[in-house]
Short mmCIF file of C-alpha atoms in Angstrom, two decimals:
data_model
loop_
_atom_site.label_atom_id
_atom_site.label_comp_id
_atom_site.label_asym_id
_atom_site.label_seq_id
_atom_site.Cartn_x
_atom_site.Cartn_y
_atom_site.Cartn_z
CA UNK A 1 -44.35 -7.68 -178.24
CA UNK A 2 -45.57 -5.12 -180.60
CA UNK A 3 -49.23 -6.75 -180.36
CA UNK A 4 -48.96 -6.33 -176.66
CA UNK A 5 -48.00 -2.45 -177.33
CA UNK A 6 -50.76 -2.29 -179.30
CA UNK A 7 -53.77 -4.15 -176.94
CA UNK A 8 -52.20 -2.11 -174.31
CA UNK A 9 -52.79 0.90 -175.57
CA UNK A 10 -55.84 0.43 -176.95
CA UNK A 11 -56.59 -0.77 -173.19
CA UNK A 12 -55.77 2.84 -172.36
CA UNK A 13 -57.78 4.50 -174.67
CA UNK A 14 -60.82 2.43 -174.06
CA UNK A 15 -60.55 3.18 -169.81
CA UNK A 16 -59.86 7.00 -170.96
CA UNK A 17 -63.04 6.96 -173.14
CA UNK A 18 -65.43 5.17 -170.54
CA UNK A 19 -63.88 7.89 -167.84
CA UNK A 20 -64.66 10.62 -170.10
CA UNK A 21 -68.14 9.19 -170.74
CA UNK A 22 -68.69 8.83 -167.40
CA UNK A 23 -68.39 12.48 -166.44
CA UNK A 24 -71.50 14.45 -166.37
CA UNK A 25 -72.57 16.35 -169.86
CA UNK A 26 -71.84 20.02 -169.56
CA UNK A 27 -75.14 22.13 -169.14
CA UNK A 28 -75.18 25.12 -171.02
CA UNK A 29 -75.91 28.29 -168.96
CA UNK A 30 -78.97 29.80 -169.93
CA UNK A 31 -78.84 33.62 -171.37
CA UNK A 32 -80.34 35.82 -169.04
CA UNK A 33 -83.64 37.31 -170.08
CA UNK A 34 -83.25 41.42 -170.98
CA UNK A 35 -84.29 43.47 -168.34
CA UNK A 36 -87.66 44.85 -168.07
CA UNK A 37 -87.51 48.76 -169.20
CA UNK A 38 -87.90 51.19 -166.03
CA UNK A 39 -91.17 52.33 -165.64
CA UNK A 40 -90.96 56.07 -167.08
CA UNK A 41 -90.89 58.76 -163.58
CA UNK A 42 -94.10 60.71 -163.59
CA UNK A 43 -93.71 64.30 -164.11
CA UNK A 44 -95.23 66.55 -162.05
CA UNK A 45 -98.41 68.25 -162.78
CA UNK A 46 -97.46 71.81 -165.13
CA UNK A 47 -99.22 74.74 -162.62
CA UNK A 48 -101.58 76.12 -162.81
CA UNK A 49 -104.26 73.61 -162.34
CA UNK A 50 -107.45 75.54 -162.63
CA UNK A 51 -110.86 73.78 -161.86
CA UNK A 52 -114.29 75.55 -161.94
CA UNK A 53 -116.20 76.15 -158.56
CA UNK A 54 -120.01 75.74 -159.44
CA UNK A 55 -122.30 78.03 -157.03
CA UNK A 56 -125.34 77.60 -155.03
CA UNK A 57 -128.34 80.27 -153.70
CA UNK A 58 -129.00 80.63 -150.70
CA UNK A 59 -131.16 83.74 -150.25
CA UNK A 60 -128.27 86.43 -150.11
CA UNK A 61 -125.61 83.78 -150.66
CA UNK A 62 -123.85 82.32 -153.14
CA UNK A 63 -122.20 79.14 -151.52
CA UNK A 64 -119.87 77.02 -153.38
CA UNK A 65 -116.57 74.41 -152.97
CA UNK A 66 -113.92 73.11 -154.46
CA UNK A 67 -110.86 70.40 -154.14
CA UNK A 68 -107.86 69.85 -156.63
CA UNK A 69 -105.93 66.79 -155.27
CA UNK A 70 -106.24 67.15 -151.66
CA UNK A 71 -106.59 71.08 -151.70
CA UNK A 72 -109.70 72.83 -151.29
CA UNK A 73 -111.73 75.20 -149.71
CA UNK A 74 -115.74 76.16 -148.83
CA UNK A 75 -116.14 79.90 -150.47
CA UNK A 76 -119.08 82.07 -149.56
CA UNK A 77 -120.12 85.35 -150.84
CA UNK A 78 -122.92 87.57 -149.02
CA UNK A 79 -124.56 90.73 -150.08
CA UNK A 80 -126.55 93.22 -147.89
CA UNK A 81 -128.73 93.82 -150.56
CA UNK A 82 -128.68 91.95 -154.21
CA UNK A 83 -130.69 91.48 -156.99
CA UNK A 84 -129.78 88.58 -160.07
CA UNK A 85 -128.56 86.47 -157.37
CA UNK A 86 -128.76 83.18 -159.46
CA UNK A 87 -125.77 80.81 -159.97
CA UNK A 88 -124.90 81.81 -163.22
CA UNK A 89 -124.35 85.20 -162.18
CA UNK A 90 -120.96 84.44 -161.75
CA UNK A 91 -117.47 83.02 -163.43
CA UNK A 92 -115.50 81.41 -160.48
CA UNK A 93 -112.34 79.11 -160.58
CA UNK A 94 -109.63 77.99 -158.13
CA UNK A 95 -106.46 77.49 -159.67
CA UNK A 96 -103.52 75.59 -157.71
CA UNK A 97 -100.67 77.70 -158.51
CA UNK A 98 -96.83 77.30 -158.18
CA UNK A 99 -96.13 79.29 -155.11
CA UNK A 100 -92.64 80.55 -155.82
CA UNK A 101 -93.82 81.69 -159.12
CA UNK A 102 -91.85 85.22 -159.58
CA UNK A 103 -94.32 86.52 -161.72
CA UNK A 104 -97.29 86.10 -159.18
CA UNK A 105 -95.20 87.17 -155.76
CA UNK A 106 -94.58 90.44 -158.34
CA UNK A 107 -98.19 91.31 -157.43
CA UNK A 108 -97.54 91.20 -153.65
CA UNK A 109 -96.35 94.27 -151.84
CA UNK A 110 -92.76 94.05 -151.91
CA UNK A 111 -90.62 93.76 -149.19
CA UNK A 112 -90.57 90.34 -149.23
CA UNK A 113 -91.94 89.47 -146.30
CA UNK A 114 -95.36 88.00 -147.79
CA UNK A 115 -95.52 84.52 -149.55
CA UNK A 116 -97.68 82.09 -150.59
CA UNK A 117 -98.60 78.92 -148.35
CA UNK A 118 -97.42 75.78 -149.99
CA UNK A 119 -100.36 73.82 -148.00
CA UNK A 120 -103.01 76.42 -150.02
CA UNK A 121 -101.10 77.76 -152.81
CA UNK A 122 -104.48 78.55 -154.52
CA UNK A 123 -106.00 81.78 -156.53
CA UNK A 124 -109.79 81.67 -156.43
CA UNK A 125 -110.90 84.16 -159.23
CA UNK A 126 -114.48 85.56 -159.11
CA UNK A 127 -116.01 87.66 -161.53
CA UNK A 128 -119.40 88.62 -163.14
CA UNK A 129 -120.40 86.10 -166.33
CA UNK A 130 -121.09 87.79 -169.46
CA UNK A 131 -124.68 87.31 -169.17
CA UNK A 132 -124.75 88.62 -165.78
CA UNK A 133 -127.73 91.18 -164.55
CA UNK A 134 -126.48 91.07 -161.21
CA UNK A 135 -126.34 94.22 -158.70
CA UNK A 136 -125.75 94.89 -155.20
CA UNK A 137 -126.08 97.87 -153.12
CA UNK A 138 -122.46 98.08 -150.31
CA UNK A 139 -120.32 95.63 -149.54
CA UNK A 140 -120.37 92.33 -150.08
CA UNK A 141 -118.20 89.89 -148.00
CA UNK A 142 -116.45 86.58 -149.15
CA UNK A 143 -115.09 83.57 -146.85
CA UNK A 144 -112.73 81.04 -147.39
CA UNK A 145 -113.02 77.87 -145.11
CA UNK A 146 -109.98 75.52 -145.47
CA UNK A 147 -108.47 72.27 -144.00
CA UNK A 148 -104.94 72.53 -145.26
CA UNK A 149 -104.76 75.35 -143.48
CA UNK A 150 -104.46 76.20 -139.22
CA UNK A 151 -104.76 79.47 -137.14
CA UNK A 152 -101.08 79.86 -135.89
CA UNK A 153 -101.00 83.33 -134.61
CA UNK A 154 -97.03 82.75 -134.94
CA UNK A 155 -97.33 82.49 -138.95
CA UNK A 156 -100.12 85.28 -139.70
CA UNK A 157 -102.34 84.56 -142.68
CA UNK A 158 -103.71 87.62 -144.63
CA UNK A 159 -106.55 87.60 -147.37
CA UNK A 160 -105.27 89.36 -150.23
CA UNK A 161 -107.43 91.03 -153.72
CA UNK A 162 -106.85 91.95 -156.92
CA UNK A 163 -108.08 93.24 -159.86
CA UNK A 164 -107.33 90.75 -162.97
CA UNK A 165 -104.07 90.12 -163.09
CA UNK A 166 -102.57 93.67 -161.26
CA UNK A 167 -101.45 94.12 -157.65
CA UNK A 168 -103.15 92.67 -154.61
CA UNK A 169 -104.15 94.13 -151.54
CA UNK A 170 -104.88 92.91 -148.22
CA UNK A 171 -108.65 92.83 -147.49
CA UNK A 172 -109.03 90.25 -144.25
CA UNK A 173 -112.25 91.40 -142.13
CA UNK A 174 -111.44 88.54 -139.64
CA UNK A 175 -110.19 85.20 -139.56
CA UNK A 176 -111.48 81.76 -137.39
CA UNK A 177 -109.91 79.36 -135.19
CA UNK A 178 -109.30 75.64 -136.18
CA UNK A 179 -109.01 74.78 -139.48
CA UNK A 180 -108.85 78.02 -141.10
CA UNK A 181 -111.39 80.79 -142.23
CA UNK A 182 -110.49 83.93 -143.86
CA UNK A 183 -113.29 86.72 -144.53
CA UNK A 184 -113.05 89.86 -146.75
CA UNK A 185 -114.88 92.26 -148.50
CA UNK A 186 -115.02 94.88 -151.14
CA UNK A 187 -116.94 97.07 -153.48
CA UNK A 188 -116.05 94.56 -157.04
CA UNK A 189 -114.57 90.94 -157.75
CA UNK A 190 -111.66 89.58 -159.06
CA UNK A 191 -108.74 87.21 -157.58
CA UNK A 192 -108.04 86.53 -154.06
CA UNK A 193 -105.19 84.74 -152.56
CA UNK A 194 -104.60 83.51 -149.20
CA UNK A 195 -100.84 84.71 -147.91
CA UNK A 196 -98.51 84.35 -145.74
CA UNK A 197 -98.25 87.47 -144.12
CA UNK A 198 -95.08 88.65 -141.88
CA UNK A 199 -95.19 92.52 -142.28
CA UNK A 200 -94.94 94.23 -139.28
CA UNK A 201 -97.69 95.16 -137.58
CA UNK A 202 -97.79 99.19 -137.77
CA UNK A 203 -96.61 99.47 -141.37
CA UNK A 204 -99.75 97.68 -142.58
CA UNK A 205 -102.06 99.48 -140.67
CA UNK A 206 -100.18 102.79 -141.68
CA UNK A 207 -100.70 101.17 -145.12
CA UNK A 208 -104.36 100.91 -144.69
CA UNK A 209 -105.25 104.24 -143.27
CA UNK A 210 -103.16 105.63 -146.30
CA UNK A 211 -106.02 103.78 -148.67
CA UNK A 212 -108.91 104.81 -146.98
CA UNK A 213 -107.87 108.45 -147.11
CA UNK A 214 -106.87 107.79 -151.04
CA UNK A 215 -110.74 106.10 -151.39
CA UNK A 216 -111.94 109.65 -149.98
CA UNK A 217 -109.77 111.59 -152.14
CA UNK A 218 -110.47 109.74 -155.97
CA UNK A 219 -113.78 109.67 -155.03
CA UNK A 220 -114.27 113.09 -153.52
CA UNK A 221 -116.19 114.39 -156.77
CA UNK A 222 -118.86 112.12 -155.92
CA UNK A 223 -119.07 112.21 -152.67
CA UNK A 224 -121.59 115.21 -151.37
CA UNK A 225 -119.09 118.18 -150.37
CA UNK A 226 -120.13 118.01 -146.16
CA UNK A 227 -119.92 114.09 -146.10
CA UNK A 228 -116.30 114.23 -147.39
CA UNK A 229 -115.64 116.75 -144.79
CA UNK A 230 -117.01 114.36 -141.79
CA UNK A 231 -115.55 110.87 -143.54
CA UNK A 232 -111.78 113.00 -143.19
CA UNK A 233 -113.01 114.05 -139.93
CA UNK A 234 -113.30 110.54 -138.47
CA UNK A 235 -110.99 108.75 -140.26
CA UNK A 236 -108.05 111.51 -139.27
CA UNK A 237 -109.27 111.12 -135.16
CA UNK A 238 -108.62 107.37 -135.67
CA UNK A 239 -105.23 107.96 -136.79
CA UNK A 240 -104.13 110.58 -133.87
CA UNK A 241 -105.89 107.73 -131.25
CA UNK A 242 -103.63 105.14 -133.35
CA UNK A 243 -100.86 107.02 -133.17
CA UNK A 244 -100.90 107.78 -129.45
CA UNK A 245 -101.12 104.17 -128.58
CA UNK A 246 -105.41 104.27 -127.78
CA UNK A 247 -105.62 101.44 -130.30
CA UNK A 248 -109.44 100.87 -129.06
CA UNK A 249 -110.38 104.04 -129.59
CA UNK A 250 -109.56 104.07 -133.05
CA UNK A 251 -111.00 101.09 -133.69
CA UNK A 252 -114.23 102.73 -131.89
CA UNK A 253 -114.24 105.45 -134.42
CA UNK A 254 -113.55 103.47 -137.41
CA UNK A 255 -116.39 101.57 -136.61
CA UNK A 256 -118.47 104.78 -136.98
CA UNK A 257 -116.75 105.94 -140.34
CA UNK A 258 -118.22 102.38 -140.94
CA UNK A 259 -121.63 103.07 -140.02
CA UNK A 260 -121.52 106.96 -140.87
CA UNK A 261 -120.81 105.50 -144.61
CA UNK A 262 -123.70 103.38 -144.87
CA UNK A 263 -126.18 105.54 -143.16
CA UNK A 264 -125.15 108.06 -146.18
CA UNK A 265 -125.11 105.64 -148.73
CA UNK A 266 -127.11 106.08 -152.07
CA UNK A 267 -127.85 110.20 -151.53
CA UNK A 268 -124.67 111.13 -150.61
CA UNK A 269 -122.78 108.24 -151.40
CA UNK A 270 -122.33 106.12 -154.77
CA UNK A 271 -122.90 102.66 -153.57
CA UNK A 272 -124.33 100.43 -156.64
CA UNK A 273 -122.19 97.79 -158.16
CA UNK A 274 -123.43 96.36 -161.23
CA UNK A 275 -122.27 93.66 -163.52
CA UNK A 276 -120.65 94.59 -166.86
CA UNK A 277 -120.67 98.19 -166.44
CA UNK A 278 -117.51 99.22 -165.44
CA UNK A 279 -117.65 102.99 -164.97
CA UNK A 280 -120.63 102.18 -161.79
CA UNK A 281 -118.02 102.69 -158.72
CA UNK A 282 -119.66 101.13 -155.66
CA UNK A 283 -117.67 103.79 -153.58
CA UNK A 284 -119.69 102.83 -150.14
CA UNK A 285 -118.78 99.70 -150.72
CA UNK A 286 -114.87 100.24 -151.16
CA UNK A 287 -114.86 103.04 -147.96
CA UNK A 288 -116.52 100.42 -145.07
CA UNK A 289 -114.20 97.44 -146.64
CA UNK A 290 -111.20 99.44 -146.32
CA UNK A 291 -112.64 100.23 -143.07
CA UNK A 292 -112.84 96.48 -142.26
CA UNK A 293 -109.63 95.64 -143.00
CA UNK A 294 -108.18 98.49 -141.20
CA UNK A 295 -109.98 97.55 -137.96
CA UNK A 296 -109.06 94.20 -138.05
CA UNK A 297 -105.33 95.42 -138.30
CA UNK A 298 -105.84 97.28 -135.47
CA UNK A 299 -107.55 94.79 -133.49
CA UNK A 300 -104.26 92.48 -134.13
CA UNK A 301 -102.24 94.79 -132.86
CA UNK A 302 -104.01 94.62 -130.31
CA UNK A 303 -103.74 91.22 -129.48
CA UNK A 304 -100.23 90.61 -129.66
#
C-alpha cells in the first residue's frame, strides 16, 4: 500500500513537472531606452543687430541696400552740389532694433502717440568717415525704399532724424505709394528712423513752423540783417494763411521761403556742410528742409 502511495505520488509530481515545462518560458521585458535630451529652445537674437550698408556713386548719389533677416531697405542720398562724393565718404549701418525699447521711444516727442513699426523696426545711421573730404553746398535729400512696409494713409508713417544718440525730429519731404518710400532732408547726418506717426495733424505742423522760426532766430547772426527780415516775412504770411484755413496758400508761400533761401544762399546765407568740421553750419540747408517738411505737413492736411 505504502509503495502505491509512493508511485502515486511520484505520478503526480512527474504530470505537475511536464505541465510546468510545458508552459511557455517567461520573456523578460526589455528596459526602455532613456529618452533622447530635448533639443535646447533657441533664444532669440539680443537687439540690436547692426549690419553695415556699403555705398555706391552714382554722379550726385550715393546708392546703397541692406537686409537683416527678411528686413531691409534701398537708401539713397542726393546732393545739389557735392564734392568727395566717393563711397568711403561715409560710415553707414542699419541696425534692427527692439521697438519697445524705452530708452529709444525716450528720443521721440512725447505724447505717446509715435512708435516704432515692428515690420521695420530699423535705425539707419549715416555719418561722415574719419577720412572724409566730403562737402556739399544745401540740402541734401535721403530715401528709404522698403517692402515690409505699405502706404496706409489710416496708420501714417513719418521719417524721423537725429543727431547721435539725442532727440529725433520729423523730417519726411514726401512719401510713395506701394511698398513704401520715405524721403527727407537736412543740412548734416546722423540716425533716421522710420515711425509710426499718430499726432494730430495741426500740432505737428504748429510744431514745424515753431522750428523754422527757431532756425531763423539761432542763426540770425549769420544771416545778412535784410534777408532775416524777408525769411520772417514769408514764413509769418504762411502761418496767418495756415491759420485761417487757406492751407494752399501757405504751402504757396513756403515754397518761396524755399526758393527765396536758395537764391540767397552762399552771400547772404551760410550754406556749406563739410565733413569733420563741426562748427561749418549749413544753415540754407537746415531753413529749405524744415521748409520741406513743413509743406508736406501741410499738404497732408490737406488731403485728409
Amino acid at each position: 500500500m505504502r509503495s502505491i502511495l509512493i508511485a502515486s505520488a511520484v505520478v503526480v509530481l512527474s504530470s505537475a513537472t511536464l505541465a510546468f515545462a510545458q508552459l511557455p518560458l517567461p520573456i523578460p521585458t526589455p528596459t526602455p531606452p532613456a529618452p533622447l535630451p530635448s533639443p535646447p529652445i533657441p533664444l532669440p537674437p539680443t537687439l540690436p543687430i547692426t549690419v553695415p550698408v556699403t555705398l555706391s556713386i552714382n554722379g550726385t548719389e550715393a546708392l546703397g541696400s541692406f537686409d537683416i533677416g527678411g528686413i531691409g531697405a534701398d537708401l539713397r542720398l542726393d546732393f545739389e552740389n557735392v564734392v568727395g562724393l566717393v563711397p568711403s565718404a561715409f560710415d553707414v549701418t542699419a541696425s534692427l532694433v527692439n521697438p519697445v525699447d524705452p530708452t529709444l521711444l525716450a528720443r521721440l516727442p512725447a505724447g505717446g502717440l509715435l512708435g516704432i513699426p515692428i515690420a521695420f523696426p530699423v535705425v539707419i545711421r549715416i555719418s561722415p568717415s574719419a577720412s572724409s573730404s566730403l562737402s556739399f553746398e544745401g540740402p541734401y535729400f535721403v530715401s528709404f525704399h522698403t517692402h515690409n512696409l505699405q502706404l496706409n494713409p489710416t496708420v501714417p508713417f513719418s521719417l524721423f532724424k537725429a543727431p547721435d544718440g539725442g532727440a529725433f525730429k520729423d523730417i519726411t519731404k514726401s512719401e510713395g505709394r506701394g511698398s513704401y518710400r520715405d524721403d527727407g532732408g537736412g543740412g548734416d547726418f546722423s540716425e533716421f528712423l522710420i515711425v509710426v506717426d499718430l499726432r494730430p495733424i495741426d500740432s505737428v505742423i504748429a510744431g514745424k513752423f515753431d522750428d523754422v522760426q527757431a532756425l531763423i532766430t539761432n542763426n540770425a547772426d549769420s544771416i545778412s540783417p535784410d534777408v532775416v527780415i524777408a525769411l520772417q516775412n514769408l514764413l509769418l504770411n504762411a502761418r496767418t494763411s495756415y491759420q485761417s484755413g487757406a492751407i494752399r496758400e501757405a504751402i504757396f508761400t513756403m515754397s518761396a521761403f524755399s526758393r527765396y533761401v536758395k537764391a540767397h544762399s552762399g552771400e547772404d546765407i551760410p550754406d556749406v556742410w563739410r565733413a569733420n568740421c563741426s562748427p561749418l553750419v549749413n544753415v540754407a540747408g537746415l531753413l529749405r528742409s524744415g521748409a520741406d517738411t513743413l509743406k508736406f505737413s501741410l499738404d497732408r492736411k490737406l488731403s485728409r
